[in-house]
Amino acid sequence: MSRSNPRVLNTLERAGGFASAQEVYHLMQRAGESIGLTTVYRSLQSLADDKIVDVLRRDDGESIYRLCGDAHHHHLVCKGCGDAIEIPGGAIEKWAKTMAEEHGFRDVGHSAEIYGLCRKC
Amino acid sequence: MSRSNPRVLNTLERAGGFASAQEVYHLMQRAGESIGLTTVYRSLQSLADDKIVDVLRRDDGESIYRLCGDAHHHHLVCKGCGDAIEIPGGAIEKWAKTMAEEHGFRDVGHSAEIYGLCRKC
DNA sequence: ATGGAAATGAAAATCATTTTCATTTGTGCT
DNA sequence: AGCACAAATGAAAATGATTTTCATTTCCAT
Ligand SMILES: [Zn+2]
Ligand SMILES: [Zn+2]
Ligand SMILES: [Zn+2]
Ligand SMILES: [Zn+2]
């Protein structure tokens, strides 16, 4: 079922942090690798479906992807340089569960991100 | 400074919950009101700037707006019917502040949402 | 080698949102 | 009323990421 091109995953690894489909595509171009934008999109989507990469959406609407560990975590994102730090959810894990139960929700997940300016910015 | 067309706000009121710019536009069309899509966009944006409406982004990337009280809050969203309930942030507020300070971030904000299936779905 | 399935990618299509810009509307002044 | 000037409007074009189409290429099992 793996529709993902391994070179895409490899490039995302090299990218080190978050990268959009367009960025991955250009990285591969600059590296002299021949690939189509379509395949990059398909691969990233597949990786996301398989929970191998993390998907976030930037304010400008562009989706960004990043390899992520299997542990549940959240992000502290810099509005300036775009750097993202993985952080533990701590107290909000219980908060989410409590809130959901309180309103009779099941099959519950949550998202939480913190935005700010890092020291460098 | 109000660049917002009052009829747009009025329509969002009638909509009752979240609505996208496109949806507001079509609601107004169906109601026989003459307005341009551009004005709808401009008005919603202005309302968002003025913190009069709440902006969320759907998974498909479309921005949705809703009238909201002035109090800071979060959302419990049903993946089935799209219903959203306003909930207090509780533990999150301190979590965000602590995490940000710990990493030297300033000018900090946060977003947090809980997704699940409501009783009806 | 042969046939069919899966993968690929160039080009076109989609679609929300933004930008442009010419026109209309509103407001104050004479 | 007549005029000037700013703000608001909206049609049409531009933007830009993502998706779809579809013809071609690559894989793989027989
Ligand atoms: Zn930074
Ligand atoms: Zn969490
Ligand atoms: Zn529901
Ligand atoms: Zn909060």
mmCIF file of C-alpha atoms (C1' of nucleotides) and ligand atoms in Angstrom:
data_model
loop_
_atom_site.group_PDB
_atom_site.id
_atom_site.type_symbol
_atom_site.label_atom_id
_atom_site.label_comp_id
_atom_site.label_asym_id
_atom_site.label_seq_id
_atom_site.Cartn_x
_atom_site.Cartn_y
_atom_site.Cartn_z
ATOM 1 C CA MET A 1 0.000 0.000 0.000
ATOM 2 C CA SER A 2 2.958 2.300 0.192
ATOM 3 C CA ARG A 3 2.430 4.925 -2.466
ATOM 4 C CA SER A 4 5.297 6.896 -1.025
ATOM 5 C CA ASN A 5 8.455 7.492 -2.975
ATOM 6 C CA PRO A 6 11.370 6.789 -0.593
ATOM 7 C CA ARG A 7 13.372 9.710 -1.948
ATOM 8 C CA VAL A 8 10.707 12.068 -0.708
ATOM 9 C CA LEU A 9 10.962 10.713 2.803
ATOM 10 C CA ASN A 10 14.724 10.907 2.522
ATOM 11 C CA THR A 11 14.581 14.544 1.507
ATOM 12 C CA LEU A 12 12.267 15.415 4.332
ATOM 13 C CA GLU A 13 14.824 13.822 6.638
ATOM 14 C CA ARG A 14 17.571 16.006 5.219
ATOM 15 C CA ALA A 15 15.376 19.067 5.523
ATOM 16 C CA GLY A 16 15.617 18.625 9.258
ATOM 17 C CA GLY A 17 12.405 20.378 10.219
ATOM 18 C CA PHE A 18 9.156 21.265 8.620
ATOM 19 C CA ALA A 19 8.943 21.534 4.871
ATOM 20 C CA SER A 20 6.099 22.076 2.467
ATOM 21 C CA ALA A 21 5.515 19.971 -0.619
ATOM 22 C CA GLN A 22 6.839 22.793 -2.750
ATOM 23 C CA GLU A 23 9.934 23.095 -0.602
ATOM 24 C CA VAL A 24 10.651 19.370 -0.719
ATOM 25 C CA TYR A 25 10.218 19.513 -4.463
ATOM 26 C CA HIS A 26 12.700 22.365 -4.840
ATOM 27 C CA LEU A 27 15.182 20.726 -2.492
ATOM 28 C CA MET A 28 15.159 17.657 -4.696
ATOM 29 C CA GLN A 29 15.536 19.758 -7.811
ATOM 30 C CA ARG A 30 18.509 21.605 -6.378
ATOM 31 C CA ALA A 31 19.993 18.252 -5.368
ATOM 32 C CA GLY A 32 19.760 17.202 -8.968
ATOM 33 C CA GLU A 33 17.117 14.570 -8.283
ATOM 34 C CA SER A 34 14.503 14.163 -10.929
ATOM 35 C CA ILE A 35 10.987 13.976 -9.578
ATOM 36 C CA GLY A 36 7.590 15.389 -10.356
ATOM 37 C CA LEU A 37 5.719 17.735 -8.089
ATOM 38 C CA THR A 38 2.749 15.435 -8.318
ATOM 39 C CA THR A 39 4.705 12.554 -6.871
ATOM 40 C CA VAL A 40 5.938 14.721 -4.024
ATOM 41 C CA TYR A 41 2.367 15.600 -3.149
ATOM 42 C CA ARG A 42 1.218 12.024 -3.383
ATOM 43 C CA SER A 43 4.093 10.767 -1.268
ATOM 44 C CA LEU A 44 3.695 13.300 1.497
ATOM 45 C CA GLN A 45 0.009 12.637 1.652
ATOM 46 C CA SER A 46 0.630 8.935 1.908
ATOM 47 C CA LEU A 47 3.200 9.453 4.654
ATOM 48 C CA ALA A 48 0.713 11.558 6.520
ATOM 49 C CA ASP A 49 -1.975 8.905 6.153
ATOM 50 C CA ASP A 50 0.431 6.381 7.585
ATOM 51 C CA LYS A 51 1.220 8.737 10.463
ATOM 52 C CA ILE A 52 4.872 8.758 9.503
ATOM 53 C CA VAL A 53 4.933 12.491 9.120
ATOM 54 C CA ASP A 54 3.350 15.256 11.054
ATOM 55 C CA VAL A 55 1.190 17.750 9.184
ATOM 56 C CA LEU A 56 0.739 21.344 10.196
ATOM 57 C CA ARG A 57 -0.789 24.227 8.336
ATOM 58 C CA ARG A 58 0.911 27.568 8.118
ATOM 59 C CA ASP A 59 -1.045 30.789 8.363
ATOM 60 C CA ASP A 60 -0.683 31.310 4.641
ATOM 61 C CA GLY A 61 -2.531 28.039 4.119
ATOM 62 C CA GLU A 62 0.406 25.977 2.933
ATOM 63 C CA SER A 63 0.680 22.525 4.484
ATOM 64 C CA ILE A 64 3.980 21.615 6.033
ATOM 65 C CA TYR A 65 5.278 18.168 6.899
ATOM 66 C CA ARG A 66 7.898 16.794 9.225
ATOM 67 C CA LEU A 67 9.147 13.440 10.327
ATOM 68 C CA CYS A 68 7.987 12.883 13.786
ATOM 69 C CA GLY A 69 8.627 10.492 16.578
ATOM 70 C CA ASP A 70 5.851 8.164 17.636
ATOM 71 C CA ALA A 71 5.296 9.959 20.904
ATOM 72 C CA HIS A 72 2.337 12.284 21.132
ATOM 73 C CA HIS A 73 3.504 15.864 21.344
ATOM 74 C CA HIS A 74 2.708 19.467 20.532
ATOM 75 C CA HIS A 75 4.543 22.368 18.943
ATOM 76 C CA LEU A 76 5.997 25.678 19.924
ATOM 77 C CA VAL A 77 6.294 27.553 16.660
ATOM 78 C CA CYS A 78 8.206 30.757 15.995
ATOM 79 C CA LYS A 79 6.202 33.286 13.999
ATOM 80 C CA GLY A 80 9.445 34.819 12.816
ATOM 81 C CA CYS A 81 11.683 32.070 11.507
ATOM 82 C CA GLY A 82 9.212 29.221 11.444
ATOM 83 C CA ASP A 83 11.273 27.033 13.763
ATOM 84 C CA ALA A 84 9.173 24.522 15.626
ATOM 85 C CA ILE A 85 10.042 22.841 18.887
ATOM 86 C CA GLU A 86 8.336 19.670 20.024
ATOM 87 C CA ILE A 87 6.917 20.008 23.486
ATOM 88 C CA PRO A 88 4.939 17.707 25.756
ATOM 89 C CA GLY A 89 1.263 18.374 26.227
ATOM 90 C CA GLY A 90 1.345 18.111 30.001
ATOM 91 C CA ALA A 91 -1.830 19.323 31.615
ATOM 92 C CA ILE A 92 -3.781 19.712 28.426
ATOM 93 C CA GLU A 93 -3.996 15.987 27.860
ATOM 94 C CA LYS A 94 -6.289 15.663 30.827
ATOM 95 C CA TRP A 95 -8.070 18.878 29.922
ATOM 96 C CA ALA A 96 -8.958 17.525 26.493
ATOM 97 C CA LYS A 97 -10.231 14.253 27.882
ATOM 98 C CA THR A 98 -12.265 15.944 30.579
ATOM 99 C CA MET A 99 -13.833 18.468 28.241
ATOM 100 C CA ALA A 100 -14.760 15.818 25.719
ATOM 101 C CA GLU A 101 -16.333 13.534 28.304
ATOM 102 C CA GLU A 102 -18.226 16.412 29.796
ATOM 103 C CA HIS A 103 -19.964 16.966 26.473
ATOM 104 C CA GLY A 104 -20.427 13.322 25.573
ATOM 105 C CA PHE A 105 -17.879 13.256 22.766
ATOM 106 C CA ARG A 106 -16.162 10.049 21.752
ATOM 107 C CA ASP A 107 -13.307 9.146 19.446
ATOM 108 C CA VAL A 108 -11.517 12.217 20.616
ATOM 109 C CA GLY A 109 -8.279 13.838 19.549
ATOM 110 C CA HIS A 110 -6.890 17.301 19.981
ATOM 111 C CA SER A 111 -4.469 19.819 18.599
ATOM 112 C CA ALA A 112 -2.650 22.541 20.462
ATOM 113 C CA GLU A 113 0.081 24.846 19.337
ATOM 114 C CA ILE A 114 1.828 27.816 20.814
ATOM 115 C CA TYR A 115 2.944 30.688 18.615
ATOM 116 C CA GLY A 116 5.477 33.320 19.505
ATOM 117 C CA LEU A 117 8.834 34.878 18.713
ATOM 118 C CA CYS A 118 11.912 32.898 19.566
ATOM 119 C CA ARG A 119 15.029 34.378 21.139
ATOM 120 C CA LYS A 120 16.689 34.878 17.778
ATOM 121 C CA CYS A 121 13.800 36.734 16.244
ATOM 122 C CA MET B 1 -12.297 52.389 10.340
ATOM 123 C CA SER B 2 -15.114 49.940 9.796
ATOM 124 C CA ARG B 3 -14.593 48.441 6.382
ATOM 125 C CA SER B 4 -17.242 45.892 7.188
ATOM 126 C CA ASN B 5 -20.520 45.777 5.354
ATOM 127 C CA PRO B 6 -23.210 45.396 8.036
ATOM 128 C CA ARG B 7 -25.209 43.002 5.866
ATOM 129 C CA VAL B 8 -22.364 40.526 6.029
ATOM 130 C CA LEU B 9 -22.359 40.555 9.808
ATOM 131 C CA ASN B 10 -26.098 40.226 9.743
ATOM 132 C CA THR B 11 -25.910 37.195 7.498
ATOM 133 C CA LEU B 12 -23.313 35.555 9.688
ATOM 134 C CA GLU B 13 -25.711 36.075 12.558
ATOM 135 C CA ARG B 14 -28.496 34.347 10.657
ATOM 136 C CA ALA B 15 -26.149 31.518 9.741
ATOM 137 C CA GLY B 16 -26.041 30.638 13.404
ATOM 138 C CA GLY B 17 -22.699 28.886 13.494
ATOM 139 C CA PHE B 18 -19.569 28.788 11.453
ATOM 140 C CA ALA B 19 -19.717 29.863 7.835
ATOM 141 C CA SER B 20 -17.102 30.387 5.176
ATOM 142 C CA ALA B 21 -16.884 33.462 2.996
ATOM 143 C CA GLN B 22 -18.284 31.471 0.103
ATOM 144 C CA GLU B 23 -21.167 30.240 2.225
ATOM 145 C CA VAL B 24 -22.009 33.710 3.459
ATOM 146 C CA TYR B 25 -21.919 34.918 -0.115
ATOM 147 C CA HIS B 26 -24.320 32.226 -1.310
ATOM 148 C CA LEU B 27 -26.623 32.768 1.636
ATOM 149 C CA MET B 28 -26.904 36.405 0.651
ATOM 150 C CA GLN B 29 -27.491 35.514 -2.976
ATOM 151 C CA ARG B 30 -30.262 33.111 -2.067
ATOM 152 C CA ALA B 31 -31.776 35.790 0.149
ATOM 153 C CA GLY B 32 -31.870 38.060 -2.872
ATOM 154 C CA GLU B 33 -29.292 40.444 -1.475
ATOM 155 C CA SER B 34 -26.951 41.931 -3.998
ATOM 156 C CA ILE B 35 -23.347 41.850 -2.918
ATOM 157 C CA GLY B 36 -19.966 41.045 -4.388
ATOM 158 C CA LEU B 37 -17.835 38.169 -3.219
ATOM 159 C CA THR B 38 -14.960 40.591 -2.789
ATOM 160 C CA THR B 39 -16.919 42.638 -0.304
ATOM 161 C CA VAL B 40 -17.817 39.533 1.664
ATOM 162 C CA TYR B 41 -14.148 38.631 1.934
ATOM 163 C CA ARG B 42 -13.155 42.122 2.900
ATOM 164 C CA SER B 43 -15.879 42.386 5.508
ATOM 165 C CA LEU B 44 -15.131 39.062 7.153
ATOM 166 C CA GLN B 45 -11.471 39.902 7.261
ATOM 167 C CA SER B 46 -12.202 43.228 8.842
ATOM 168 C CA LEU B 47 -14.483 41.617 11.401
ATOM 169 C CA ALA B 48 -11.735 39.174 12.207
ATOM 170 C CA ASP B 49 -9.208 41.981 12.594
ATOM 171 C CA ASP B 50 -11.557 43.691 14.977
ATOM 172 C CA LYS B 51 -11.974 40.429 16.914
ATOM 173 C CA ILE B 52 -15.693 40.498 16.285
ATOM 174 C CA VAL B 53 -15.639 37.122 14.627
ATOM 175 C CA ASP B 54 -13.747 34.001 15.343
ATOM 176 C CA VAL B 55 -11.723 32.416 12.558
ATOM 177 C CA LEU B 56 -11.017 28.720 12.226
ATOM 178 C CA ARG B 57 -9.597 26.756 9.365
ATOM 179 C CA ARG B 58 -11.236 23.608 8.107
ATOM 180 C CA ASP B 59 -9.190 20.610 7.079
ATOM 181 C CA ASP B 60 -9.848 21.417 3.456
ATOM 182 C CA GLY B 61 -8.159 24.755 3.998
ATOM 183 C CA GLU B 62 -11.237 26.938 3.818
ATOM 184 C CA SER B 63 -11.502 29.599 6.490
ATOM 185 C CA ILE B 64 -14.674 29.702 8.517
ATOM 186 C CA TYR B 65 -16.001 32.541 10.611
ATOM 187 C CA ARG B 66 -18.396 32.877 13.468
ATOM 188 C CA LEU B 67 -19.634 35.592 15.715
ATOM 189 C CA CYS B 68 -18.106 35.163 19.095
ATOM 190 C CA GLY B 69 -18.184 36.661 22.509
ATOM 191 C CA ASP B 70 -15.246 38.734 23.593
ATOM 192 C CA ALA B 71 -13.946 36.148 26.057
ATOM 193 C CA HIS B 72 -10.949 34.017 25.145
ATOM 194 C CA HIS B 73 -12.017 30.444 24.582
ATOM 195 C CA HIS B 74 -11.379 27.238 22.690
ATOM 196 C CA HIS B 75 -13.478 24.834 20.666
ATOM 197 C CA LEU B 76 -14.782 21.330 20.905
ATOM 198 C CA VAL B 77 -15.580 20.404 17.315
ATOM 199 C CA CYS B 78 -17.590 17.448 16.061
ATOM 200 C CA LYS B 79 -15.893 15.631 13.201
ATOM 201 C CA GLY B 80 -19.285 14.371 12.084
ATOM 202 C CA CYS B 81 -21.665 17.292 11.923
ATOM 203 C CA GLY B 82 -19.208 20.137 12.313
ATOM 204 C CA ASP B 83 -20.919 21.515 15.406
ATOM 205 C CA ALA B 84 -18.551 23.469 17.602
ATOM 206 C CA ILE B 85 -18.919 24.158 21.290
ATOM 207 C CA GLU B 86 -17.061 26.951 23.019
ATOM 208 C CA ILE B 87 -15.092 25.741 25.999
ATOM 209 C CA PRO B 88 -12.794 27.447 28.486
ATOM 210 C CA GLY B 89 -9.076 26.923 28.133
ATOM 211 C CA GLY B 90 -8.484 25.977 31.739
ATOM 212 C CA ALA B 91 -5.114 24.324 32.167
ATOM 213 C CA ILE B 92 -3.976 25.308 28.705
ATOM 214 C CA GLU B 93 -3.550 28.939 29.537
ATOM 215 C CA LYS B 94 -0.856 28.276 32.101
ATOM 216 C CA TRP B 95 0.689 25.497 30.013
ATOM 217 C CA ALA B 96 1.165 27.836 27.082
ATOM 218 C CA LYS B 97 2.715 30.549 29.180
ATOM 219 C CA THR B 98 5.038 28.160 30.962
ATOM 220 C CA MET B 99 6.202 26.402 27.809
ATOM 221 C CA ALA B 100 6.847 29.677 26.047
ATOM 222 C CA GLU B 101 8.839 31.138 28.920
ATOM 223 C CA GLU B 102 10.841 27.970 29.249
ATOM 224 C CA HIS B 103 12.058 28.379 25.671
ATOM 225 C CA GLY B 104 12.487 32.124 25.750
ATOM 226 C CA PHE B 105 9.582 32.913 23.457
ATOM 227 C CA ARG B 106 7.857 36.285 23.600
ATOM 228 C CA ASP B 107 4.713 37.740 22.110
ATOM 229 C CA VAL B 108 2.985 34.452 22.622
ATOM 230 C CA GLY B 109 -0.428 33.188 21.629
ATOM 231 C CA HIS B 110 -1.882 29.740 21.301
ATOM 232 C CA SER B 111 -4.546 27.658 19.659
ATOM 233 C CA ALA B 112 -6.130 24.502 20.923
ATOM 234 C CA GLU B 113 -9.032 22.505 19.689
ATOM 235 C CA ILE B 114 -10.556 19.176 20.569
ATOM 236 C CA TYR B 115 -12.014 16.971 17.862
ATOM 237 C CA GLY B 116 -14.399 14.112 18.326
ATOM 238 C CA LEU B 117 -17.840 12.729 17.617
ATOM 239 C CA CYS B 118 -20.739 14.289 19.398
ATOM 240 C CA ARG B 119 -23.620 12.360 20.924
ATOM 241 C CA LYS B 120 -25.746 12.725 17.816
ATOM 242 C CA CYS B 121 -23.105 11.442 15.453
ATOM 243 C "C1'" DA C 1 9.093 -12.128 -23.722
ATOM 244 C "C1'" DT C 2 4.109 -10.695 -22.525
ATOM 245 C "C1'" DG C 3 0.398 -8.726 -20.133
ATOM 246 C "C1'" DG C 4 -1.440 -6.259 -16.569
ATOM 247 C "C1'" DA C 5 -0.909 -3.477 -12.457
ATOM 248 C "C1'" DA C 6 1.326 0.255 -10.200
ATOM 249 C "C1'" DA C 7 4.012 4.462 -10.384
ATOM 250 C "C1'" DT C 8 5.177 8.606 -12.596
ATOM 251 C "C1'" DG C 9 4.861 13.377 -14.164
ATOM 252 C "C1'" DA C 10 3.473 17.086 -17.499
ATOM 253 C "C1'" DA C 11 -0.196 19.695 -18.264
ATOM 254 C "C1'" DA C 12 -4.768 21.144 -17.299
ATOM 255 C "C1'" DA C 13 -8.285 21.836 -13.920
ATOM 256 C "C1'" DT C 14 -9.911 23.358 -9.350
ATOM 257 C "C1'" DC C 15 -10.890 26.502 -6.066
ATOM 258 C "C1'" DA C 16 -10.372 29.684 -2.246
ATOM 259 C "C1'" DT C 17 -8.440 33.967 -1.763
ATOM 260 C "C1'" DT C 18 -6.195 38.330 -3.326
ATOM 261 C "C1'" DT C 19 -5.292 42.059 -6.379
ATOM 262 C "C1'" DT C 20 -6.498 45.481 -9.799
ATOM 263 C "C1'" DC C 21 -8.902 49.044 -11.254
ATOM 264 C "C1'" DA C 22 -12.824 51.389 -13.083
ATOM 265 C "C1'" DT C 23 -17.218 52.761 -11.328
ATOM 266 C "C1'" DT C 24 -20.427 54.076 -7.837
ATOM 267 C "C1'" DT C 25 -21.686 56.115 -3.583
ATOM 268 C "C1'" DG C 26 -21.291 59.191 0.320
ATOM 269 C "C1'" DT C 27 -20.055 63.484 2.500
ATOM 270 C "C1'" DG C 28 -18.824 68.045 3.200
ATOM 271 C "C1'" DC C 29 -18.459 72.554 1.201
ATOM 272 C "C1'" DT C 30 -19.999 76.608 -1.687
ATOM 273 C "C1'" DA D 1 -27.846 72.316 -6.989
ATOM 274 C "C1'" DG D 2 -22.884 71.764 -8.329
ATOM 275 C "C1'" DC D 3 -18.284 70.253 -7.280
ATOM 276 C "C1'" DA D 4 -14.366 67.745 -5.167
ATOM 277 C "C1'" DC D 5 -12.475 64.119 -3.003
ATOM 278 C "C1'" DA D 6 -12.387 59.946 -0.228
ATOM 279 C "C1'" DA D 7 -14.286 55.541 0.724
ATOM 280 C "C1'" DA D 8 -16.791 51.479 -0.760
ATOM 281 C "C1'" DT D 9 -17.958 48.291 -4.208
ATOM 282 C "C1'" DG D 10 -17.593 44.459 -7.396
ATOM 283 C "C1'" DA D 11 -16.313 42.344 -11.937
ATOM 284 C "C1'" DA D 12 -12.671 40.368 -13.809
ATOM 285 C "C1'" DA D 13 -8.019 38.831 -13.765
ATOM 286 C "C1'" DA D 14 -4.216 37.035 -11.107
ATOM 287 C "C1'" DT D 15 -2.313 34.033 -7.624
ATOM 288 C "C1'" DG D 16 -0.858 29.878 -5.793
ATOM 289 C "C1'" DA D 17 -1.336 25.559 -3.596
ATOM 290 C "C1'" DT D 18 -3.336 21.300 -4.425
ATOM 291 C "C1'" DT D 19 -5.829 17.844 -7.293
ATOM 292 C "C1'" DT D 20 -7.131 15.508 -11.404
ATOM 293 C "C1'" DT D 21 -6.342 13.578 -15.945
ATOM 294 C "C1'" DC D 22 -4.256 10.727 -18.757
ATOM 295 C "C1'" DA D 23 -0.563 9.053 -21.569
ATOM 296 C "C1'" DT D 24 3.769 6.931 -20.728
ATOM 297 C "C1'" DT D 25 7.124 4.291 -18.180
ATOM 298 C "C1'" DT D 26 8.566 0.937 -14.799
ATOM 299 C "C1'" DC D 27 7.781 -3.461 -12.202
ATOM 300 C "C1'" DC D 28 6.699 -8.040 -11.595
ATOM 301 C "C1'" DA D 29 4.780 -12.476 -12.121
ATOM 302 C "C1'" DT D 30 3.892 -15.846 -15.373
HETATM 303 ZN ZN ZN E 1 12.475 32.580 15.368
HETATM 304 ZN ZN ZN E 2 -1.740 16.393 23.476
HETATM 305 ZN ZN ZN E 3 -21.877 15.676 15.541
HETATM 306 ZN ZN ZN E 4 -6.463 29.648 25.618
#
